[in-house]
CSV table of C-alpha atoms in Angstrom, one decimal:
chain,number,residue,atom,x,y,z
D,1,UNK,CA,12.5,34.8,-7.3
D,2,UNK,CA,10.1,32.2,-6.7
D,3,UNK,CA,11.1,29.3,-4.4
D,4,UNK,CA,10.0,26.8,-6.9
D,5,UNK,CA,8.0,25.1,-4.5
D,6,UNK,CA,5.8,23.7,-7.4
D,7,UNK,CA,8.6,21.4,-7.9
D,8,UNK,CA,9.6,21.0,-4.6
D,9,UNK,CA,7.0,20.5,-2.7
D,10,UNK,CA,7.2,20.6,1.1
D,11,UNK,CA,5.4,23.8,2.8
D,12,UNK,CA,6.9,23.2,6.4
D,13,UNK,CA,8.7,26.3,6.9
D,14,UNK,CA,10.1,26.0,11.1
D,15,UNK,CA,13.8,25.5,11.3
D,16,UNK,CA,16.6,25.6,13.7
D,17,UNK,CA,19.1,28.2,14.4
D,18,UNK,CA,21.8,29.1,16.0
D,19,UNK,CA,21.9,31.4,19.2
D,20,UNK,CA,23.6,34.2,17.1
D,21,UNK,CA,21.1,34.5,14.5
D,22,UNK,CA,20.4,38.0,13.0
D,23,UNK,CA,16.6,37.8,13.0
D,24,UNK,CA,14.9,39.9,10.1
D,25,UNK,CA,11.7,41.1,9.2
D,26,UNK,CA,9.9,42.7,6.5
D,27,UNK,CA,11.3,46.5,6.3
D,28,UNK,CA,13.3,46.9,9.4
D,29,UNK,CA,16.4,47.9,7.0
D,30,UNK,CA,18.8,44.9,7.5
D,31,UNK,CA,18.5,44.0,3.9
D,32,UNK,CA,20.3,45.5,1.2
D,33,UNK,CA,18.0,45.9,-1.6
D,34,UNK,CA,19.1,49.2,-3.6
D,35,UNK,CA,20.8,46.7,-6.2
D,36,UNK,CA,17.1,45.7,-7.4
D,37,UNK,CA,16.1,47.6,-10.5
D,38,UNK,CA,13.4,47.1,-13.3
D,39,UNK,CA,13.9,44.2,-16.1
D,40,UNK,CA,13.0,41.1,-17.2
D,41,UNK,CA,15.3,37.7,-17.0
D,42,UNK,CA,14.6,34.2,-18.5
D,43,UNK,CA,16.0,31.1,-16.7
D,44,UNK,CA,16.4,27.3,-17.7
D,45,UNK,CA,15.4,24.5,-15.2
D,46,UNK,CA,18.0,21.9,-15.8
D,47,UNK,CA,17.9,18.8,-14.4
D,48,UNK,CA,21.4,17.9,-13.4
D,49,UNK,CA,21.0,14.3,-11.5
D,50,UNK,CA,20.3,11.4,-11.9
D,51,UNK,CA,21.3,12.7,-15.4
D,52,UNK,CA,21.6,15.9,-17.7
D,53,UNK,CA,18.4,17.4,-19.4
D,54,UNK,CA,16.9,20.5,-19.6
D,55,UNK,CA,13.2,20.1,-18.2
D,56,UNK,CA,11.4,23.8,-18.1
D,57,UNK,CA,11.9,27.4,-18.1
D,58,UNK,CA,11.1,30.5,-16.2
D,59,UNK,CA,10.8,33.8,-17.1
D,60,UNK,CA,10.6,37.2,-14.4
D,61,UNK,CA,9.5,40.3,-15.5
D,62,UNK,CA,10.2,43.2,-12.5
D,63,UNK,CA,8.9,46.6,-12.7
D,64,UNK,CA,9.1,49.1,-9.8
D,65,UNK,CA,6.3,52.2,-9.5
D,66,UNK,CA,5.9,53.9,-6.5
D,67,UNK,CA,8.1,52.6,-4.7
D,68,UNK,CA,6.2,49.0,-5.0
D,69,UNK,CA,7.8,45.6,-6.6
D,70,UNK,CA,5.5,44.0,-8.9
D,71,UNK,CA,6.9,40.6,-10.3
D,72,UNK,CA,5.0,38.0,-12.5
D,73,UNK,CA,6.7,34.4,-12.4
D,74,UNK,CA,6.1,31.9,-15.2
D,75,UNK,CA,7.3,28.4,-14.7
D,76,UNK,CA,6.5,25.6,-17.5
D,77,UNK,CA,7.3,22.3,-16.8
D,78,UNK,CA,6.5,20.9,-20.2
D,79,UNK,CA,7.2,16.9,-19.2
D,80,UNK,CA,4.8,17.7,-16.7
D,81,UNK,CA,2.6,19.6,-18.4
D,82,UNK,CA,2.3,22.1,-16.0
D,83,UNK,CA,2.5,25.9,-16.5
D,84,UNK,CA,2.8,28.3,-13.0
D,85,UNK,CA,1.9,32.3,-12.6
D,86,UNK,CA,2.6,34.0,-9.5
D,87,UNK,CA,1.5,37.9,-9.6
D,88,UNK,CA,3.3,39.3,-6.6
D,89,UNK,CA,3.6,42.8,-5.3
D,90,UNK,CA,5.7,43.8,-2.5
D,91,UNK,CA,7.1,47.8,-1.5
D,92,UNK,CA,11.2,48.3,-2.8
D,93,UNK,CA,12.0,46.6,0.9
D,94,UNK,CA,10.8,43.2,0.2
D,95,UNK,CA,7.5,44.0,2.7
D,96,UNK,CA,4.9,41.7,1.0
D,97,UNK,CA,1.5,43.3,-0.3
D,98,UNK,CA,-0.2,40.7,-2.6
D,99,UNK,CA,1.0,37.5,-3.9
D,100,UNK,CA,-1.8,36.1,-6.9
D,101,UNK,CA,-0.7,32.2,-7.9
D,102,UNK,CA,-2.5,30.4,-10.6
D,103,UNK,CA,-1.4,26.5,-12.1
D,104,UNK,CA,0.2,23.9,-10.7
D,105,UNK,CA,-2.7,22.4,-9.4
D,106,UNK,CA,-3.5,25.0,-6.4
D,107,UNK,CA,-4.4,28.9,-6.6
D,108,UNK,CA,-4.2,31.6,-4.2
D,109,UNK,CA,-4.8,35.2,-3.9
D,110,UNK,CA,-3.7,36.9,-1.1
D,111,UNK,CA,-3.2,40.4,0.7
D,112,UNK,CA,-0.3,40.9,3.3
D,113,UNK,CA,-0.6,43.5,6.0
D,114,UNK,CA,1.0,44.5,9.1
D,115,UNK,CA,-0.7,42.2,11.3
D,116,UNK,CA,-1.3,39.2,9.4
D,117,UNK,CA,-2.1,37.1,6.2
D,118,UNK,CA,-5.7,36.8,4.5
D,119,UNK,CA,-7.4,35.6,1.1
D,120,UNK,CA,-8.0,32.5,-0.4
D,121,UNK,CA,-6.1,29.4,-1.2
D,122,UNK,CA,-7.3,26.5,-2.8
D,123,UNK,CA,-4.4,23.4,-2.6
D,124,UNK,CA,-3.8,20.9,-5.0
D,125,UNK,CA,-6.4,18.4,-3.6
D,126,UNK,CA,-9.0,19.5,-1.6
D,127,UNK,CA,-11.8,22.7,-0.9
D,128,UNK,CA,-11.0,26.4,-1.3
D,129,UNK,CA,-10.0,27.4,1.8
D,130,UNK,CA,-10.0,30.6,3.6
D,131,UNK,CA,-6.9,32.5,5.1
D,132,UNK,CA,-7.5,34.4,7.9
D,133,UNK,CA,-4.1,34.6,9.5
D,134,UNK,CA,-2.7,37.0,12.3
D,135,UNK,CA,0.9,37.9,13.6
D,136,UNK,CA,2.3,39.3,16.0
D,137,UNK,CA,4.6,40.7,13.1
D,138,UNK,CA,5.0,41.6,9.9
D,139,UNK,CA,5.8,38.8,7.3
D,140,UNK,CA,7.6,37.9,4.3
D,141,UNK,CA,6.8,36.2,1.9
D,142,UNK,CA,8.4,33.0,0.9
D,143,UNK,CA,7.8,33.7,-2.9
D,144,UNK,CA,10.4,36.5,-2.6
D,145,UNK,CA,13.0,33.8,-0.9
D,146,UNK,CA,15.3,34.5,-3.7
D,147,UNK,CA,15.2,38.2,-3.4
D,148,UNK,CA,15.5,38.2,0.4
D,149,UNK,CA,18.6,35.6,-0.2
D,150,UNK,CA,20.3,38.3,-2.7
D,151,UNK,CA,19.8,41.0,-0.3
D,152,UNK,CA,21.6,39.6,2.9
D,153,UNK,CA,24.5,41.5,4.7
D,154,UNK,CA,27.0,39.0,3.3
D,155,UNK,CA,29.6,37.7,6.0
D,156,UNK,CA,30.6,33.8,5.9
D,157,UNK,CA,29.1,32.3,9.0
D,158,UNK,CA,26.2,34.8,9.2
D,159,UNK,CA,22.9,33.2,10.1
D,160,UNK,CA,19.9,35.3,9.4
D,161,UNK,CA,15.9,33.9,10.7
D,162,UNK,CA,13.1,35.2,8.9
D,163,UNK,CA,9.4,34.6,10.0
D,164,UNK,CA,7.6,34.0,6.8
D,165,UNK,CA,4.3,32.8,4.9
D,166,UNK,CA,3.6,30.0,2.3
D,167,UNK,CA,0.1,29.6,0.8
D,168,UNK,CA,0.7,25.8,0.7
D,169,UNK,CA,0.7,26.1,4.7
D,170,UNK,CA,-2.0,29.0,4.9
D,171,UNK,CA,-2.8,27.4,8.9
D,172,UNK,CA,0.7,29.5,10.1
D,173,UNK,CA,3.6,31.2,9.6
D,174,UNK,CA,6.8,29.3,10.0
D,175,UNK,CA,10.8,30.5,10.4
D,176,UNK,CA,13.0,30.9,6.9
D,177,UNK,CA,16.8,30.4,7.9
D,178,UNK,CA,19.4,31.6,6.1
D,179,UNK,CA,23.1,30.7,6.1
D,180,UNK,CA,25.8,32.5,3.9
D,181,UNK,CA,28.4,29.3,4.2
D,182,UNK,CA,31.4,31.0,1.7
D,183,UNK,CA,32.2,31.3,-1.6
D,184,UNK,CA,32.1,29.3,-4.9
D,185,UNK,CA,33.1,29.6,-8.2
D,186,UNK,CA,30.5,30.7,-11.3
D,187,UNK,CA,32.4,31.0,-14.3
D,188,UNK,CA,35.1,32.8,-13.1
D,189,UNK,CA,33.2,34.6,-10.3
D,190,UNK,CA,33.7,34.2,-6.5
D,191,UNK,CA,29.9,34.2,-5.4
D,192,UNK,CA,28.5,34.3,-2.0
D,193,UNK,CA,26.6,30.9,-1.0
D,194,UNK,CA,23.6,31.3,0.4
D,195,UNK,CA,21.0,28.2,1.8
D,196,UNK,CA,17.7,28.0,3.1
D,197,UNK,CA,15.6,24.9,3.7
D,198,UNK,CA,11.8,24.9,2.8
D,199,UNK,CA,10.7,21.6,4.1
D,200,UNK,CA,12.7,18.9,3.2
D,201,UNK,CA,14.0,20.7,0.5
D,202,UNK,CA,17.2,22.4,0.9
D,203,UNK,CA,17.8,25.7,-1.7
D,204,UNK,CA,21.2,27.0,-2.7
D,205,UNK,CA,21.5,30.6,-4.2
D,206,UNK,CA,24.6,31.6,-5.9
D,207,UNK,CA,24.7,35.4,-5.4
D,208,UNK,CA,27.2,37.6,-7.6
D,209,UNK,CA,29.0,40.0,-4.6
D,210,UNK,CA,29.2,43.1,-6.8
D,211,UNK,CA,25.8,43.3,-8.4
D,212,UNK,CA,23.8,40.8,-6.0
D,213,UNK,CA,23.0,39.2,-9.4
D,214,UNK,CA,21.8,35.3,-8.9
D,215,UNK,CA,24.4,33.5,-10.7
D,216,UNK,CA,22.8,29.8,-10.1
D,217,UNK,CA,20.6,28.3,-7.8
D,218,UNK,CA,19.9,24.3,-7.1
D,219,UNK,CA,17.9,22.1,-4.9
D,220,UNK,CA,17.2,18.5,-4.4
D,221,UNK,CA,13.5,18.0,-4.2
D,222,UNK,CA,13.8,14.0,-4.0
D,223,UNK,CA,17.5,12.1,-2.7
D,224,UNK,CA,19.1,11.3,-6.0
D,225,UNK,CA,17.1,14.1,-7.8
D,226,UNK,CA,19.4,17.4,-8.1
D,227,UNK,CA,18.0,20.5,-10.3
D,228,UNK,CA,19.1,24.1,-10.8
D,229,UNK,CA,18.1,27.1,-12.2
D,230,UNK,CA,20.5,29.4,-14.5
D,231,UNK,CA,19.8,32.8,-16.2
D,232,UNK,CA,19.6,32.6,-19.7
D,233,UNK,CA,22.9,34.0,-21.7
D,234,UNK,CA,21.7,37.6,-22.3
């Protein structure tokens, strides 16, 4: 799932962590992904504070061929009259291959490899620029935040770092923390809690334990400004 960072903006990716974090990193098998399987799901992007309305949708076609991912994100934001597509293509591990992002005021298109990041990225405000990035390791990719947040060992307390890439911060590669901090209750379901912080912007996924469904997630991308993201009743 996409981090919905065209709503909340705030590309600095470098966080804090705990000494006993599990670090993680694109296909070294500490992720469980075997629950990911080919469909499509729709979402509604409610606002939930300072009051109740619903303000855009997303839809999330998944396919899987050859033991690649590809996943096409559409967000519309119709009070804002914006309209989102990111084409992205990673292997049945989460390891990042392509990510292709049009609307929203920026575009990038991208190839992910081994040792680094490169393509081109054209922000918001400003030239096209050029992404000619090297690691020392693989990355992930934070369009696949959701996924990688589905697809933790779960254990309350468990801390997991993640070195990952955002095209609205093409200069580096910054750390992704996650924290599974418990359980909470979606209609009738004990879920596993998972946050990560993008920015300023902290993200809360809601992850079913059986089927590593996402149940809910939520953010706050301004104080006094809460949103979150539901599937659609099938």
């Amino acid at each position: 799932m996409l981090a919905l960072a065209v709503v909340a903006s705030g590309p600095a990716l470098a966080q804090d962590a705990p000494a006993d974090t599990v670090l993680i990193s694109p296909g070294d098998g500490v992720l469980v992904t075997d629950w990911i399987t080919p469909g499509a799901t729709s979402y509604t992007l409610r606002l939930t504070a300072p009051m109740q309305q619903d303000v855009g949708t997303m839809s999330e076609p998944v396919a899987i061929s050859d033991g690649r991912v590809p996943r096409v994100t559409t967000i519309s934001v119709p009070m804002q009259g914006m309209t989102q597509v990111d084409s992205v293509v990673a292997t049945t591990a989460f390891v990042p291959l392509a990510h292709v992002s049009t609307g929203g005021g920026a575009a990038a298109s991208l190839e992910f490899m081994d040792e680094g990041v490169v393509g081109l990225v054209t922000p918001r405000q400003g030239e096209a620029t050029t992404v000619l990035l090297e690691t020392d390791a693989p990355v992930f990719d934070t369009a696949w935040a959701g996924e990688i947040a589905q697809s933790l060992p779960f254990s309350e307390g468990a801390v997991f770092k993640a070195l990952s890439f955002s095209y609205q911060s093409p200069d580096e590669a910054g750390d992704m923390v996650y924290s599974v901090t418990g359980r909470e209750d979606v209609d009738g379901i004990s879920a596993w809690v998972v946050k990560t912080e993008m920015g300023p912007v902290t993200f809360t996924y809601l992850v079913d334990p059986d089927t590593r469904d996402l149940l809910m997630s939520r953010f706050s991308p301004q104080p006094g400004v809460s949103i979150e993201l539901a599937p659609d009743a099938e």
